[in-house]
Amino acid sequence: MNILDVNKLKNRDYIVLLPKCDFDIRKSVEYSFENVFYLDYELTKEHADVLIDFINSKSNQIILFDYDNFYRLILPHIRKSKKIKWIIKSSLAQLTNGCVRATFTNLMEFCDRNIVNEIGCLDKATYEVLKNAGYKAKYIMLDIKSNVKKAKKSNSIGIIGNDYDPNHNIYNELSALKLVDYSYIKIIKNMPSTNHFINFFNIKEKQVDNFEDVIKDNFVNLYCNFTANNRELILSSLDMGIPCLLGNSDMFDNNQKLKKYLILESDDDINEIASKIKIIKNEKDKIISEYKKFREKYSAESKKSIEKLLK
């Protein structure tokens, strides 16, 4: 929906602004919230004026994700009686990335100006740091529509990270494939070095052009990140009945069985990645059975986290 049509909303309690840089979590934001406006078109002062008037006269709060320059046109003009809540996607471990650092710097500026009422964090450790530092923060768990299925029999492997992001551990994952049995891999390639690596080590590959095709119809998906996890992808994989091997993640800290199977102790240990892939292949049914129990609890906790944010 275009911001110029904001007055057509039926539920006017809040609106959500999602910038283009966060479209990788679009599915989960849209499922978890109502009234999501995507900032993927040219925004003008007219858009700002319409939105400011709507918030000040008809709504209670505005929820922002990460950062867009458009925020500077609206935030100083929102009445103090209205609530402004700002959600950050990234972890503090990603501050070495200039874009993440810029987002965090802008957030801190608006907090210091007493414009932002509350910070929402998709990363639990970031939430704990900000809370201990005295900021009013909440931990947010986004969700997607859940329908855990039984996967087709397969011998392929999906690699669902981004090869341009060093936090996503792609080349250790590819290296581990030389130690396991598989038919082919599926991966989205952005870097020429990835093609070179795959060809040089004679890794068997099936060409795909979107993450949905990467994830589906495998016996395991690899997402062994050092940081920068997108839970939407993890949930999508496991909801398809496909175990997803993870690196540095607290996602299964409350389920020791899933943590044993799906979390690496050492993210960059090629031998451990290969060993976990073999174990997952043999224990797949057991893993998915346990995940179904986890999934119900996760959805309930996600709903509670959203409700707490919207209060």
XYZ file of C-alpha atoms in Angstrom:
311
model
C 0.000 0.000 0.000
C 1.198 3.511 -0.781
C 1.573 5.894 2.165
C -0.764 8.327 0.409
C -3.520 5.743 0.970
C -2.865 5.400 4.705
C -6.251 6.902 5.632
C -7.966 3.889 4.073
C -6.732 1.616 6.873
C -9.374 -0.050 9.034
C -7.099 -0.862 11.977
C -5.491 2.474 12.782
C -3.761 1.571 16.043
C -0.316 1.411 14.420
C 1.558 1.353 11.140
C 4.859 -0.307 10.207
C 7.507 1.082 7.840
C 9.798 -1.480 6.214
C 12.733 -0.157 4.134
C 14.059 -1.964 1.094
C 17.154 -3.177 2.968
C 14.849 -5.351 5.094
C 12.970 -7.071 2.321
C 14.808 -10.280 3.237
C 12.485 -10.456 6.280
C 9.437 -9.149 4.441
C 7.475 -12.393 4.718
C 7.845 -12.613 8.495
C 7.178 -8.910 9.090
C 4.008 -9.085 7.005
C 2.836 -12.177 8.902
C 3.662 -10.771 12.359
C 2.267 -7.252 11.853
C -0.628 -5.502 10.163
C -0.427 -2.246 8.187
C 3.062 -2.791 6.735
C 4.193 -0.102 4.285
C 7.118 -0.956 2.015
C 9.520 1.898 1.316
C 10.517 0.825 -2.173
C 9.421 3.881 -4.146
C 10.331 7.570 -4.221
C 9.156 9.235 -1.043
C 8.449 12.983 -0.970
C 7.435 15.679 1.492
C 3.837 14.972 0.483
C 4.188 11.394 1.735
C 5.726 12.698 4.952
C 2.954 15.248 5.531
C 0.189 12.675 4.972
C 1.856 10.210 7.343
C 2.538 12.807 10.042
C -1.081 13.951 9.958
C -2.340 10.363 10.147
C -0.166 9.434 13.133
C -0.850 12.645 15.016
C -4.626 12.620 14.513
C -5.741 9.031 13.962
C -3.148 6.488 15.143
C -1.366 5.600 18.374
C 2.068 4.508 17.271
C 4.507 3.996 14.439
C 6.955 1.094 14.166
C 10.127 1.512 12.134
C 12.512 -1.163 10.888
C 16.226 -0.366 10.580
C 16.734 2.887 8.669
C 15.543 4.964 5.748
C 16.251 8.663 5.153
C 12.469 9.140 5.064
C 12.447 8.729 8.858
C 14.132 12.123 9.248
C 11.218 13.799 7.475
C 8.619 12.435 9.874
C 10.031 11.619 13.324
C 10.687 15.177 14.573
C 7.067 16.065 13.803
C 5.313 13.208 15.626
C 3.574 14.382 18.802
C 5.098 13.301 22.113
C 1.789 11.643 23.028
C 2.324 9.127 20.204
C 4.625 6.121 20.512
C 7.615 5.601 18.223
C 9.165 2.131 18.290
C 12.257 1.227 16.295
C 13.199 -2.371 15.476
C 16.749 -3.328 14.527
C 17.361 -6.514 12.576
C 21.111 -6.896 12.969
C 23.234 -8.039 15.895
C 25.923 -5.936 17.522
C 28.406 -8.459 16.111
C 27.594 -7.027 12.673
C 28.764 -3.517 13.525
C 31.895 -4.133 11.451
C 29.528 -3.686 8.482
C 29.305 0.010 7.608
C 25.594 -0.103 6.745
C 24.706 -1.807 10.020
C 26.854 0.674 11.911
C 25.118 3.607 10.200
C 21.695 2.187 11.105
C 22.713 1.772 14.731
C 24.202 5.284 14.849
C 20.952 6.804 13.541
C 18.921 4.826 16.057
C 21.116 5.999 18.945
C 20.815 9.616 17.760
C 17.018 9.525 17.860
C 17.071 7.770 21.244
C 19.376 10.462 22.644
C 16.963 13.096 21.319
C 14.156 11.356 23.270
C 12.187 10.783 20.082
C 12.173 6.971 20.198
C 10.131 5.376 22.984
C 11.302 1.806 22.638
C 13.794 -0.367 20.754
C 12.821 -3.787 19.406
C 15.619 -6.298 18.750
C 15.458 -9.366 16.523
C 18.750 -10.530 18.053
C 18.499 -11.618 21.676
C 22.067 -10.727 22.660
C 21.616 -7.221 21.260
C 18.435 -6.850 23.304
C 20.268 -7.898 26.470
C 23.133 -5.445 25.855
C 20.782 -2.512 25.220
C 18.586 -3.384 28.182
C 21.598 -3.607 30.508
C 22.799 -0.264 29.112
C 19.560 1.329 30.334
C 17.584 1.528 27.095
C 13.933 0.515 27.002
C 14.191 -2.541 24.772
C 12.196 -5.641 23.901
C 13.159 -8.917 22.241
C 11.033 -9.570 19.148
C 10.468 -12.982 17.573
C 9.089 -12.752 14.040
C 7.109 -15.682 12.677
C 5.775 -17.016 9.379
C 2.666 -19.041 8.629
C 3.394 -22.526 9.888
C 2.474 -25.850 8.324
C 5.205 -28.409 8.977
C 5.305 -30.853 6.093
C 7.048 -34.092 5.313
C 9.857 -33.512 2.833
C 10.385 -35.527 -0.311
C 13.146 -38.097 -0.301
C 16.267 -36.365 -1.538
C 20.054 -36.424 -1.561
C 20.619 -32.751 -2.391
C 21.918 -30.008 -0.111
C 20.860 -26.354 -0.016
C 23.250 -23.559 0.979
C 21.074 -20.629 1.967
C 23.567 -17.975 3.045
C 24.930 -15.079 0.989
C 28.338 -15.696 -0.561
C 29.161 -11.966 -0.422
C 28.756 -11.873 3.370
C 31.826 -13.221 5.234
C 29.572 -13.837 8.246
C 27.780 -16.546 6.276
C 30.665 -19.025 6.196
C 29.941 -20.195 2.635
C 33.388 -21.532 1.740
C 33.705 -23.688 4.858
C 30.287 -25.151 4.030
C 31.369 -25.874 0.445
C 34.604 -27.435 1.683
C 32.706 -29.783 4.013
C 30.814 -31.193 1.020
C 33.963 -33.029 -0.077
C 33.584 -35.183 3.033
C 29.926 -36.216 2.610
C 27.719 -38.076 0.154
C 25.266 -35.922 -1.800
C 23.818 -35.697 -5.308
C 24.164 -31.940 -5.879
C 24.002 -28.584 -4.115
C 21.824 -25.531 -4.712
C 23.155 -22.054 -4.017
C 22.601 -18.450 -5.100
C 25.929 -17.136 -6.410
C 26.844 -13.460 -6.440
C 30.640 -13.639 -6.303
C 32.876 -14.901 -9.168
C 35.035 -16.591 -6.528
C 32.125 -18.888 -5.658
C 31.941 -20.168 -9.229
C 35.703 -20.651 -9.220
C 35.589 -22.532 -5.907
C 32.795 -24.844 -7.068
C 34.512 -25.615 -10.362
C 37.996 -26.003 -8.887
C 36.850 -28.536 -6.286
C 34.445 -30.265 -8.663
C 31.386 -29.703 -6.468
C 28.201 -30.979 -8.072
C 25.626 -28.230 -8.519
C 22.113 -27.602 -9.787
C 21.413 -24.077 -11.012
C 18.644 -22.139 -9.221
C 17.797 -18.435 -9.137
C 15.869 -17.829 -5.889
C 16.084 -18.833 -2.238
C 12.798 -20.744 -2.288
C 14.261 -23.150 -4.851
C 17.498 -23.357 -2.873
C 15.662 -24.397 0.288
C 13.082 -26.893 -0.971
C 13.447 -30.609 -1.708
C 16.783 -31.226 0.068
C 17.739 -33.578 2.880
C 19.526 -30.727 4.686
C 20.093 -26.998 4.327
C 23.280 -25.322 5.518
C 23.139 -21.933 7.230
C 26.266 -22.142 9.393
C 26.679 -18.426 9.975
C 29.065 -16.743 12.386
C 26.298 -14.142 12.864
C 23.645 -12.384 10.694
C 20.976 -15.092 10.895
C 17.597 -14.643 9.254
C 15.090 -16.754 11.190
C 12.616 -16.528 8.344
C 14.884 -18.793 6.270
C 15.443 -21.218 9.148
C 11.712 -21.552 9.813
C 10.976 -21.916 6.090
C 13.422 -24.805 5.815
C 12.219 -26.708 8.863
C 8.546 -26.072 8.039
C 9.256 -27.887 4.750
C 10.489 -30.849 6.804
C 14.133 -30.128 5.968
C 16.637 -29.839 8.864
C 18.737 -26.675 8.798
C 22.273 -26.815 10.207
C 23.185 -23.595 12.027
C 26.301 -21.949 13.351
C 26.225 -19.222 15.985
C 22.546 -19.126 16.939
C 20.563 -19.140 20.185
C 17.428 -20.281 18.380
C 17.343 -23.727 19.980
C 18.776 -22.875 23.403
C 15.491 -23.981 24.988
C 15.443 -27.304 23.144
C 18.541 -29.362 23.837
C 17.629 -32.119 21.367
C 17.425 -29.732 18.416
C 20.501 -27.881 19.653
C 22.472 -31.140 19.667
C 21.542 -31.945 16.081
C 21.327 -28.520 14.447
C 23.833 -26.199 16.170
C 27.566 -26.368 15.524
C 29.956 -26.070 18.446
C 32.590 -24.532 16.166
C 31.216 -22.670 13.148
C 34.360 -22.935 11.018
C 35.194 -26.585 11.763
C 34.818 -28.314 8.381
C 34.980 -31.765 9.939
C 32.181 -30.921 12.376
C 29.998 -29.539 9.573
C 30.481 -32.787 7.600
C 29.835 -34.922 10.699
C 26.618 -33.037 11.524
C 25.379 -33.426 7.930
C 25.824 -37.217 8.192
C 24.048 -37.366 11.553
C 21.169 -35.225 10.281
C 20.735 -37.510 7.277
C 20.318 -40.532 9.556
C 18.175 -38.794 12.187
C 15.995 -36.609 9.984
C 12.621 -38.025 11.075
C 13.536 -37.683 14.739
C 14.644 -34.080 14.214
C 11.449 -33.033 12.423
C 9.295 -34.769 15.037
C 11.022 -32.753 17.768
C 10.785 -29.588 15.668
C 6.986 -29.887 15.496
C 6.858 -29.561 19.287
C 9.286 -26.644 19.182
C 7.306 -24.928 16.419
C 4.095 -24.656 18.433
C 5.945 -23.059 21.341
C 7.845 -20.724 19.031
C 4.661 -19.397 17.410
C 3.084 -18.807 20.833
C 6.184 -16.958 22.080
C 6.366 -14.938 18.869
C 2.767 -13.810 19.277
C 3.420 -12.752 22.876
C 6.531 -10.772 21.876
C 4.570 -8.844 19.245
C 1.713 -8.166 21.652
C 4.151 -6.809 24.262
C 5.737 -4.507 21.683
C 2.363 -3.129 20.602
C 1.201 -2.286 24.146
